[in-house]
Coordinates of C-alpha atoms in Angstrom, one line a residue:
X22 CA 45.1 42.0 -55.0
X23 CA 48.3 41.1 -53.1
X24 CA 46.3 39.0 -50.6
X25 CA 44.8 36.9 -53.3
X26 CA 48.2 36.1 -54.7
X27 CA 49.4 35.2 -51.3
X28 CA 46.4 32.9 -50.8
X29 CA 46.9 31.3 -54.2
X30 CA 50.6 30.8 -53.3
X31 CA 49.8 29.3 -49.9
X32 CA 47.2 27.0 -51.5
X33 CA 49.8 25.9 -54.1
X34 CA 52.4 25.4 -51.4
X35 CA 49.9 23.5 -49.3
X36 CA 49.0 21.2 -52.2
X37 CA 52.7 20.5 -53.0
X38 CA 53.4 19.8 -49.3
X39 CA 50.5 17.3 -49.0
X40 CA 51.7 15.6 -52.2
X41 CA 55.2 15.3 -50.8
X42 CA 53.9 14.0 -47.5
X43 CA 51.9 11.4 -49.4
X44 CA 54.9 10.4 -51.4
X45 CA 57.0 10.0 -48.3
X46 CA 54.4 8.1 -46.3
X47 CA 53.4 6.1 -49.4
X48 CA 49.8 6.8 -48.5
X49 CA 46.9 8.9 -49.6
X50 CA 47.0 12.0 -47.4
X51 CA 44.6 14.1 -49.5
X52 CA 42.3 14.3 -46.4
X53 CA 44.8 16.6 -44.7
X54 CA 43.7 20.2 -44.0
X55 CA 45.8 23.2 -43.0
X56 CA 44.6 22.6 -39.4
X57 CA 45.5 18.9 -39.4
X58 CA 48.0 17.9 -36.7
X59 CA 51.2 16.5 -38.2
X60 CA 51.9 14.0 -35.5
X61 CA 48.4 12.6 -35.1
X62 CA 46.6 13.1 -38.4
X63 CA 48.9 11.1 -40.5
X64 CA 48.6 7.4 -39.9
X65 CA 52.0 5.7 -39.2
X66 CA 53.7 9.0 -38.2
X67 CA 56.2 8.7 -35.3
X68 CA 58.7 11.1 -34.0
X69 CA 61.4 9.3 -36.1
X70 CA 59.2 9.4 -39.2
X71 CA 58.6 13.1 -38.6
X72 CA 62.4 13.8 -38.6
X73 CA 62.8 11.7 -41.8
X74 CA 59.8 13.6 -43.4
X75 CA 61.3 16.9 -42.6
X76 CA 64.7 15.9 -44.1
X77 CA 62.8 14.7 -47.2
X78 CA 60.9 18.0 -47.4
X79 CA 64.2 19.9 -47.1
X80 CA 65.3 18.1 -50.2
X81 CA 62.0 18.6 -52.0
X82 CA 61.9 22.4 -51.4
X83 CA 65.7 23.0 -51.4
X84 CA 65.6 24.5 -48.0
X85 CA 67.3 23.9 -44.6
X86 CA 65.0 23.7 -41.6
X87 CA 66.3 25.0 -38.2
X88 CA 66.1 22.3 -35.5
X89 CA 64.9 24.9 -32.9
X90 CA 61.9 25.7 -35.1
X91 CA 61.0 22.2 -36.2
X92 CA 59.8 21.1 -32.7
X93 CA 57.1 23.9 -32.8
X94 CA 55.6 22.8 -36.0
X95 CA 52.4 21.0 -35.0
X96 CA 49.9 21.7 -37.8
X97 CA 50.2 21.4 -41.6
X98 CA 49.6 25.1 -41.8
X99 CA 52.6 25.7 -39.5
X100 CA 54.8 23.9 -42.0
X101 CA 53.3 25.8 -44.9
X102 CA 54.0 29.1 -43.1
X103 CA 57.5 28.0 -42.2
X104 CA 58.4 26.9 -45.7
X105 CA 56.9 30.1 -47.2
X106 CA 58.9 32.2 -44.7
X107 CA 62.1 30.4 -45.6
X108 CA 61.4 30.8 -49.3
X109 CA 60.7 34.5 -48.9
X110 CA 64.0 34.9 -46.9
X111 CA 65.9 33.0 -49.6
X112 CA 64.4 35.3 -52.3
X113 CA 65.5 38.4 -50.4
X114 CA 69.1 37.0 -50.1
X115 CA 69.2 36.2 -53.9

């Protein structure tokens, strides 16, 4: 039962993330999958845009990303996992 809730939460988080990426890029990114590469799957993405996107996502999710981790985020799923881990850590602190 717990796994299904996690999968639903991951799907919800993935959907929200794709929506925010689309808003930021001002483009339809509904084609993105969890395995899509952040740097090459999104048209117009550059390293500068990626930094700006991550700052935008920090605001959207009310989180603070660690620079040391951000460089290792290659796929959309990596970002989903990272945001989920940060949210879980935040809940434990609250």
